Structure formats: C-alpha cells, structure tokens
Amino acid sequence: MMQFPYFLLAAILCSLVVMQINQRIASPLLSIIDRWLRWLVFAFGGAQICVDFKLIDRPFWVMVAVLFIAWFLGETF
C-alpha cells in the first residue's frame, strides 16, 4: 500500500500537468479541476506537515478543515 505523502506528490504532479494542459486548451473545466486540486493539496499537505513535525496538537481532519478554509480565504481576498 502506498504511503500518504506519495499520494500528495502524485496530486501535485497532476495539478502541474492539468495546469500545463489548461494553458494550451483554456478549458474552464480544467481550470476548476486544477483549482480544487490545489486546494486539496494545500489542505492535506499542510496538515501532514503539521502532524509530521508535531507543530499543532490537533487531529488530522481538523487541520485539513482549517487549512482548507485558510486557502479559501486566501484565494478570495
């Protein structure tokens, strides 16, 4: 079974590939997919970093939710 960081790395690579394809095609659907993928990578990746380095003593899912909301607020301002 693959470890979670490898799934994050695969999601990052998929996001980069989708971004490159979207620059050539300019598809609204690909743009939406790339944006959601970046949100998920930021939320899950940041939570994984916080858990691995023991930066914050909260459950993983709480960190994912907080970082997802933080990325949402950062994107909308």
PDB file of N, CA and C in Angstrom:
ATOM      1  N   MET A   1       0.836  -1.184   0.000  1.00  0.00           N
ATOM      2  CA  MET A   1       0.000   0.000   0.000  1.00  0.00           C
ATOM      3  C   MET A   1       0.882   1.248   0.000  1.00  0.00           C
ATOM      4  N   MET A   2       0.478   2.241  -0.805  1.00  0.00           N
ATOM      5  CA  MET A   2       1.259   3.473  -0.891  1.00  0.00           C
ATOM      6  C   MET A   2       1.071   4.324   0.361  1.00  0.00           C
ATOM      7  N   GLN A   3       2.121   5.021   0.729  1.00  0.00           N
ATOM      8  CA  GLN A   3       2.036   5.922   1.866  1.00  0.00           C
ATOM      9  C   GLN A   3       1.408   7.242   1.424  1.00  0.00           C
ATOM     10  N   PHE A   4       0.835   7.957   2.383  1.00  0.00           N
ATOM     11  CA  PHE A   4       0.096   9.179   2.088  1.00  0.00           C
ATOM     12  C   PHE A   4       0.931  10.246   1.381  1.00  0.00           C
ATOM     13  N   PRO A   5       2.199  10.486   1.770  1.00  0.00           N
ATOM     14  CA  PRO A   5       2.978  11.517   1.057  1.00  0.00           C
ATOM     15  C   PRO A   5       3.117  11.241  -0.442  1.00  0.00           C
ATOM     16  N   TYR A   6       3.103   9.983  -0.842  1.00  0.00           N
ATOM     17  CA  TYR A   6       3.187   9.681  -2.274  1.00  0.00           C
ATOM     18  C   TYR A   6       1.899  10.086  -2.997  1.00  0.00           C
ATOM     19  N   PHE A   7       0.767   9.959  -2.323  1.00  0.00           N
ATOM     20  CA  PHE A   7      -0.484  10.430  -2.913  1.00  0.00           C
ATOM     21  C   PHE A   7      -0.455  11.948  -3.086  1.00  0.00           C
ATOM     22  N   LEU A   8       0.113  12.653  -2.090  1.00  0.00           N
ATOM     23  CA  LEU A   8       0.244  14.104  -2.200  1.00  0.00           C
ATOM     24  C   LEU A   8       1.159  14.492  -3.350  1.00  0.00           C
ATOM     25  N   LEU A   9       2.257  13.782  -3.484  1.00  0.00           N
ATOM     26  CA  LEU A   9       3.178  14.057  -4.584  1.00  0.00           C
ATOM     27  C   LEU A   9       2.504  13.807  -5.930  1.00  0.00           C
ATOM     28  N   ALA A  10       1.737  12.744  -6.021  1.00  0.00           N
ATOM     29  CA  ALA A  10       1.008  12.454  -7.262  1.00  0.00           C
ATOM     30  C   ALA A  10      -0.025  13.548  -7.548  1.00  0.00           C
ATOM     31  N   ALA A  11      -0.693  14.051  -6.510  1.00  0.00           N
ATOM     32  CA  ALA A  11      -1.672  15.122  -6.700  1.00  0.00           C
ATOM     33  C   ALA A  11      -0.987  16.415  -7.144  1.00  0.00           C
ATOM     34  N   ILE A  12       0.188  16.691  -6.607  1.00  0.00           N
ATOM     35  CA  ILE A  12       0.946  17.875  -7.030  1.00  0.00           C
ATOM     36  C   ILE A  12       1.333  17.757  -8.492  1.00  0.00           C
ATOM     37  N   LEU A  13       1.826  16.603  -8.878  1.00  0.00           N
ATOM     38  CA  LEU A  13       2.202  16.397 -10.279  1.00  0.00           C
ATOM     39  C   LEU A  13       0.990  16.480 -11.199  1.00  0.00           C
ATOM     40  N   CYS A  14      -0.135  15.917 -10.779  1.00  0.00           N
ATOM     41  CA  CYS A  14      -1.368  16.018 -11.578  1.00  0.00           C
ATOM     42  C   CYS A  14      -1.791  17.474 -11.727  1.00  0.00           C
ATOM     43  N   SER A  15      -1.668  18.246 -10.671  1.00  0.00           N
ATOM     44  CA  SER A  15      -2.024  19.654 -10.728  1.00  0.00           C
ATOM     45  C   SER A  15      -1.143  20.398 -11.726  1.00  0.00           C
ATOM     46  N   LEU A  16       0.147  20.098 -11.721  1.00  0.00           N
ATOM     47  CA  LEU A  16       1.054  20.738 -12.676  1.00  0.00           C
ATOM     48  C   LEU A  16       0.728  20.347 -14.111  1.00  0.00           C
ATOM     49  N   VAL A  17       0.408  19.087 -14.321  1.00  0.00           N
ATOM     50  CA  VAL A  17       0.063  18.618 -15.664  1.00  0.00           C
ATOM     51  C   VAL A  17      -1.240  19.268 -16.134  1.00  0.00           C
ATOM     52  N   VAL A  18      -2.241  19.313 -15.254  1.00  0.00           N
ATOM     53  CA  VAL A  18      -3.520  19.927 -15.618  1.00  0.00           C
ATOM     54  C   VAL A  18      -3.324  21.413 -15.921  1.00  0.00           C
ATOM     55  N   MET A  19      -2.464  22.086 -15.144  1.00  0.00           N
ATOM     56  CA  MET A  19      -2.196  23.495 -15.382  1.00  0.00           C
ATOM     57  C   MET A  19      -1.557  23.703 -16.753  1.00  0.00           C
ATOM     58  N   GLN A  20      -0.592  22.863 -17.116  1.00  0.00           N
ATOM     59  CA  GLN A  20       0.067  22.977 -18.418  1.00  0.00           C
ATOM     60  C   GLN A  20      -0.911  22.709 -19.566  1.00  0.00           C
ATOM     61  N   ILE A  21      -1.737  21.700 -19.404  1.00  0.00           N
ATOM     62  CA  ILE A  21      -2.736  21.398 -20.442  1.00  0.00           C
ATOM     63  C   ILE A  21      -3.734  22.548 -20.560  1.00  0.00           C
ATOM     64  N   ASN A  22      -4.127  23.108 -19.418  1.00  0.00           N
ATOM     65  CA  ASN A  22      -5.102  24.192 -19.436  1.00  0.00           C
ATOM     66  C   ASN A  22      -4.532  25.459 -20.085  1.00  0.00           C
ATOM     67  N   GLN A  23      -3.231  25.664 -20.005  1.00  0.00           N
ATOM     68  CA  GLN A  23      -2.633  26.819 -20.675  1.00  0.00           C
ATOM     69  C   GLN A  23      -2.737  26.699 -22.189  1.00  0.00           C
ATOM     70  N   ARG A  24      -2.753  25.498 -22.689  1.00  0.00           N
ATOM     71  CA  ARG A  24      -2.861  25.289 -24.134  1.00  0.00           C
ATOM     72  C   ARG A  24      -4.314  25.266 -24.614  1.00  0.00           C
ATOM     73  N   ILE A  25      -5.187  24.660 -23.815  1.00  0.00           N
ATOM     74  CA  ILE A  25      -6.573  24.463 -24.237  1.00  0.00           C
ATOM     75  C   ILE A  25      -7.490  25.591 -23.738  1.00  0.00           C
ATOM     76  N   ALA A  26      -7.208  26.144 -22.576  1.00  0.00           N
ATOM     77  CA  ALA A  26      -8.026  27.184 -21.938  1.00  0.00           C
ATOM     78  C   ALA A  26      -9.445  26.687 -21.662  1.00  0.00           C
ATOM     79  N   SER A  27      -9.540  25.574 -20.987  1.00  0.00           N
ATOM     80  CA  SER A  27     -10.831  24.980 -20.652  1.00  0.00           C
ATOM     81  C   SER A  27     -11.268  25.410 -19.249  1.00  0.00           C
ATOM     82  N   PRO A  28     -12.488  25.899 -19.103  1.00  0.00           N
ATOM     83  CA  PRO A  28     -12.985  26.253 -17.766  1.00  0.00           C
ATOM     84  C   PRO A  28     -13.057  25.040 -16.839  1.00  0.00           C
ATOM     85  N   LEU A  29     -13.388  23.882 -17.383  1.00  0.00           N
ATOM     86  CA  LEU A  29     -13.467  22.673 -16.567  1.00  0.00           C
ATOM     87  C   LEU A  29     -12.093  22.300 -16.002  1.00  0.00           C
ATOM     88  N   LEU A  30     -11.059  22.363 -16.831  1.00  0.00           N
ATOM     89  CA  LEU A  30      -9.707  22.063 -16.348  1.00  0.00           C
ATOM     90  C   LEU A  30      -9.250  23.089 -15.322  1.00  0.00           C
ATOM     91  N   SER A  31      -9.646  24.328 -15.501  1.00  0.00           N
ATOM     92  CA  SER A  31      -9.297  25.365 -14.538  1.00  0.00           C
ATOM     93  C   SER A  31      -9.923  25.082 -13.175  1.00  0.00           C
ATOM     94  N   ILE A  32     -11.171  24.648 -13.182  1.00  0.00           N
ATOM     95  CA  ILE A  32     -11.861  24.320 -11.929  1.00  0.00           C
ATOM     96  C   ILE A  32     -11.212  23.104 -11.268  1.00  0.00           C
ATOM     97  N   ILE A  33     -10.909  22.089 -12.059  1.00  0.00           N
ATOM     98  CA  ILE A  33     -10.266  20.889 -11.524  1.00  0.00           C
ATOM     99  C   ILE A  33      -8.915  21.232 -10.912  1.00  0.00           C
ATOM    100  N   ASP A  34      -8.130  22.067 -11.600  1.00  0.00           N
ATOM    101  CA  ASP A  34      -6.820  22.454 -11.086  1.00  0.00           C
ATOM    102  C   ASP A  34      -6.942  23.243  -9.792  1.00  0.00           C
ATOM    103  N   ARG A  35      -7.901  24.136  -9.733  1.00  0.00           N
ATOM    104  CA  ARG A  35      -8.082  24.933  -8.518  1.00  0.00           C
ATOM    105  C   ARG A  35      -8.466  24.050  -7.335  1.00  0.00           C
ATOM    106  N   TRP A  36      -9.408  23.124  -7.530  1.00  0.00           N
ATOM    107  CA  TRP A  36      -9.796  22.216  -6.448  1.00  0.00           C
ATOM    108  C   TRP A  36      -8.640  21.313  -6.040  1.00  0.00           C
ATOM    109  N   LEU A  37      -7.863  20.885  -7.010  1.00  0.00           N
ATOM    110  CA  LEU A  37      -6.713  20.034  -6.704  1.00  0.00           C
ATOM    111  C   LEU A  37      -5.688  20.799  -5.865  1.00  0.00           C
ATOM    112  N   ARG A  38      -5.457  22.061  -6.201  1.00  0.00           N
ATOM    113  CA  ARG A  38      -4.535  22.878  -5.401  1.00  0.00           C
ATOM    114  C   ARG A  38      -5.063  23.068  -3.988  1.00  0.00           C
ATOM    115  N   TRP A  39      -6.376  23.286  -3.851  1.00  0.00           N
ATOM    116  CA  TRP A  39      -6.960  23.431  -2.516  1.00  0.00           C
ATOM    117  C   TRP A  39      -6.744  22.174  -1.697  1.00  0.00           C
ATOM    118  N   LEU A  40      -6.999  21.031  -2.280  1.00  0.00           N
ATOM    119  CA  LEU A  40      -6.845  19.764  -1.558  1.00  0.00           C
ATOM    120  C   LEU A  40      -5.384  19.482  -1.222  1.00  0.00           C
ATOM    121  N   VAL A  41      -4.487  19.766  -2.163  1.00  0.00           N
ATOM    122  CA  VAL A  41      -3.061  19.550  -1.894  1.00  0.00           C
ATOM    123  C   VAL A  41      -2.594  20.443  -0.759  1.00  0.00           C
ATOM    124  N   PHE A  42      -3.005  21.706  -0.773  1.00  0.00           N
ATOM    125  CA  PHE A  42      -2.610  22.618   0.305  1.00  0.00           C
ATOM    126  C   PHE A  42      -3.149  22.141   1.648  1.00  0.00           C
ATOM    127  N   ALA A  43      -4.424  21.769   1.688  1.00  0.00           N
ATOM    128  CA  ALA A  43      -5.048  21.371   2.949  1.00  0.00           C
ATOM    129  C   ALA A  43      -4.440  20.079   3.490  1.00  0.00           C
ATOM    130  N   PHE A  44      -4.373  19.048   2.643  1.00  0.00           N
ATOM    131  CA  PHE A  44      -3.848  17.761   3.115  1.00  0.00           C
ATOM    132  C   PHE A  44      -2.333  17.812   3.322  1.00  0.00           C
ATOM    133  N   GLY A  45      -1.628  18.505   2.452  1.00  0.00           N
ATOM    134  CA  GLY A  45      -0.174  18.621   2.603  1.00  0.00           C
ATOM    135  C   GLY A  45       0.214  19.409   3.830  1.00  0.00           C
ATOM    136  N   GLY A  46      -0.465  20.522   4.052  1.00  0.00           N
ATOM    137  CA  GLY A  46      -0.179  21.312   5.253  1.00  0.00           C
ATOM    138  C   GLY A  46      -0.507  20.558   6.525  1.00  0.00           C
ATOM    139  N   ALA A  47      -1.610  19.837   6.515  1.00  0.00           N
ATOM    140  CA  ALA A  47      -1.973  19.040   7.691  1.00  0.00           C
ATOM    141  C   ALA A  47      -0.949  17.940   7.931  1.00  0.00           C
ATOM    142  N   GLN A  48      -0.486  17.310   6.858  1.00  0.00           N
ATOM    143  CA  GLN A  48       0.528  16.261   7.003  1.00  0.00           C
ATOM    144  C   GLN A  48       1.828  16.827   7.567  1.00  0.00           C
ATOM    145  N   ILE A  49       2.220  18.013   7.122  1.00  0.00           N
ATOM    146  CA  ILE A  49       3.428  18.652   7.644  1.00  0.00           C
ATOM    147  C   ILE A  49       3.256  18.963   9.135  1.00  0.00           C
ATOM    148  N   CYS A  50       2.082  19.496   9.508  1.00  0.00           N
ATOM    149  CA  CYS A  50       1.826  19.802  10.918  1.00  0.00           C
ATOM    150  C   CYS A  50       1.865  18.560  11.788  1.00  0.00           C
ATOM    151  N   VAL A  51       1.337  17.458  11.279  1.00  0.00           N
ATOM    152  CA  VAL A  51       1.340  16.201  12.037  1.00  0.00           C
ATOM    153  C   VAL A  51       2.759  15.624  12.106  1.00  0.00           C
ATOM    154  N   ASP A  52       3.463  15.607  10.975  1.00  0.00           N
ATOM    155  CA  ASP A  52       4.805  15.017  10.950  1.00  0.00           C
ATOM    156  C   ASP A  52       5.785  15.760  11.855  1.00  0.00           C
ATOM    157  N   PHE A  53       5.724  17.095  11.841  1.00  0.00           N
ATOM    158  CA  PHE A  53       6.649  17.893  12.649  1.00  0.00           C
ATOM    159  C   PHE A  53       6.085  18.249  14.014  1.00  0.00           C
ATOM    160  N   LYS A  54       4.894  17.729  14.312  1.00  0.00           N
ATOM    161  CA  LYS A  54       4.231  17.965  15.605  1.00  0.00           C
ATOM    162  C   LYS A  54       4.143  19.457  15.925  1.00  0.00           C
ATOM    163  N   LEU A  55       3.722  20.240  14.929  1.00  0.00           N
ATOM    164  CA  LEU A  55       3.597  21.684  15.098  1.00  0.00           C
ATOM    165  C   LEU A  55       2.334  22.052  15.873  1.00  0.00           C
ATOM    166  N   ILE A  56       1.252  21.343  15.603  1.00  0.00           N
ATOM    167  CA  ILE A  56      -0.026  21.622  16.250  1.00  0.00           C
ATOM    168  C   ILE A  56      -0.610  20.297  16.723  1.00  0.00           C
ATOM    169  N   ASP A  57      -1.103  20.289  17.947  1.00  0.00           N
ATOM    170  CA  ASP A  57      -1.608  19.056  18.547  1.00  0.00           C
ATOM    171  C   ASP A  57      -3.124  18.951  18.362  1.00  0.00           C
ATOM    172  N   ARG A  58      -3.533  18.800  17.120  1.00  0.00           N
ATOM    173  CA  ARG A  58      -4.943  18.631  16.782  1.00  0.00           C
ATOM    174  C   ARG A  58      -5.075  17.427  15.858  1.00  0.00           C
ATOM    175  N   PRO A  59      -6.261  16.851  15.765  1.00  0.00           N
ATOM    176  CA  PRO A  59      -6.454  15.722  14.847  1.00  0.00           C
ATOM    177  C   PRO A  59      -6.205  16.142  13.391  1.00  0.00           C
ATOM    178  N   PHE A  60      -5.843  15.159  12.590  1.00  0.00           N
ATOM    179  CA  PHE A  60      -5.516  15.404  11.182  1.00  0.00           C
ATOM    180  C   PHE A  60      -6.671  16.054  10.440  1.00  0.00           C
ATOM    181  N   TRP A  61      -7.886  15.540  10.627  1.00  0.00           N
ATOM    182  CA  TRP A  61      -9.031  16.061   9.885  1.00  0.00           C
ATOM    183  C   TRP A  61      -9.342  17.502  10.261  1.00  0.00           C
ATOM    184  N   VAL A  62      -9.071  17.893  11.515  1.00  0.00           N
ATOM    185  CA  VAL A  62      -9.285  19.284  11.929  1.00  0.00           C
ATOM    186  C   VAL A  62      -8.293  20.194  11.211  1.00  0.00           C
ATOM    187  N   MET A  63      -7.057  19.742  11.112  1.00  0.00           N
ATOM    188  CA  MET A  63      -6.043  20.541  10.410  1.00  0.00           C
ATOM    189  C   MET A  63      -6.385  20.679   8.932  1.00  0.00           C
ATOM    190  N   VAL A  64      -6.890  19.608   8.332  1.00  0.00           N
ATOM    191  CA  VAL A  64      -7.290  19.673   6.921  1.00  0.00           C
ATOM    192  C   VAL A  64      -8.393  20.711   6.753  1.00  0.00           C
ATOM    193  N   ALA A  65      -9.385  20.686   7.617  1.00  0.00           N
ATOM    194  CA  ALA A  65     -10.505  21.630   7.519  1.00  0.00           C
ATOM    195  C   ALA A  65     -10.033  23.069   7.707  1.00  0.00           C
ATOM    196  N   VAL A  66      -9.188  23.301   8.694  1.00  0.00           N
ATOM    197  CA  VAL A  66      -8.691  24.658   8.957  1.00  0.00           C
ATOM    198  C   VAL A  66      -7.858  25.165   7.786  1.00  0.00           C
ATOM    199  N   LEU A  67      -6.979  24.329   7.266  1.00  0.00           N
ATOM    200  CA  LEU A  67      -6.146  24.756   6.146  1.00  0.00           C
ATOM    201  C   LEU A  67      -6.961  24.921   4.868  1.00  0.00           C
ATOM    202  N   PHE A  68      -7.990  24.124   4.697  1.00  0.00           N
ATOM    203  CA  PHE A  68      -8.877  24.295   3.544  1.00  0.00           C
ATOM    204  C   PHE A  68      -9.572  25.653   3.613  1.00  0.00           C
ATOM    205  N   ILE A  69     -10.060  26.007   4.791  1.00  0.00           N
ATOM    206  CA  ILE A  69     -10.714  27.304   4.968  1.00  0.00           C
ATOM    207  C   ILE A  69      -9.705  28.437   4.809  1.00  0.00           C
ATOM    208  N   ALA A  70      -8.480  28.257   5.324  1.00  0.00           N
ATOM    209  CA  ALA A  70      -7.440  29.282   5.180  1.00  0.00           C
ATOM    210  C   ALA A  70      -7.106  29.517   3.710  1.00  0.00           C
ATOM    211  N   TRP A  71      -6.996  28.446   2.930  1.00  0.00           N
ATOM    212  CA  TRP A  71      -6.718  28.596   1.497  1.00  0.00           C
ATOM    213  C   TRP A  71      -7.902  29.278   0.808  1.00  0.00           C
ATOM    214  N   PHE A  72      -9.116  28.934   1.188  1.00  0.00           N
ATOM    215  CA  PHE A  72     -10.298  29.574   0.628  1.00  0.00           C
ATOM    216  C   PHE A  72     -10.278  31.075   0.883  1.00  0.00           C
ATOM    217  N   LEU A  73      -9.981  31.465   2.124  1.00  0.00           N
ATOM    218  CA  LEU A  73      -9.929  32.889   2.460  1.00  0.00           C
ATOM    219  C   LEU A  73      -8.798  33.581   1.708  1.00  0.00           C
ATOM    220  N   GLY A  74      -7.659  32.911   1.580  1.00  0.00           N
ATOM    221  CA  GLY A  74      -6.535  33.495   0.847  1.00  0.00           C
ATOM    222  C   GLY A  74      -6.840  33.679  -0.634  1.00  0.00           C
ATOM    223  N   GLU A  75      -7.574  32.754  -1.217  1.00  0.00           N
ATOM    224  CA  GLU A  75      -7.927  32.849  -2.632  1.00  0.00           C
ATOM    225  C   GLU A  75      -8.964  33.931  -2.890  1.00  0.00           C
ATOM    226  N   THR A  76      -9.846  34.170  -1.933  1.00  0.00           N
ATOM    227  CA  THR A  76     -10.935  35.098  -2.172  1.00  0.00           C
ATOM    228  C   THR A  76     -10.568  36.549  -1.841  1.00  0.00           C
ATOM    229  N   PHE A  77      -9.475  36.771  -1.141  1.00  0.00           N
ATOM    230  CA  PHE A  77      -9.093  38.164  -0.842  1.00  0.00           C
ATOM    231  C   PHE A  77      -8.226  38.725  -1.899  1.00  0.00           C
TER     232      PHE A  77
END
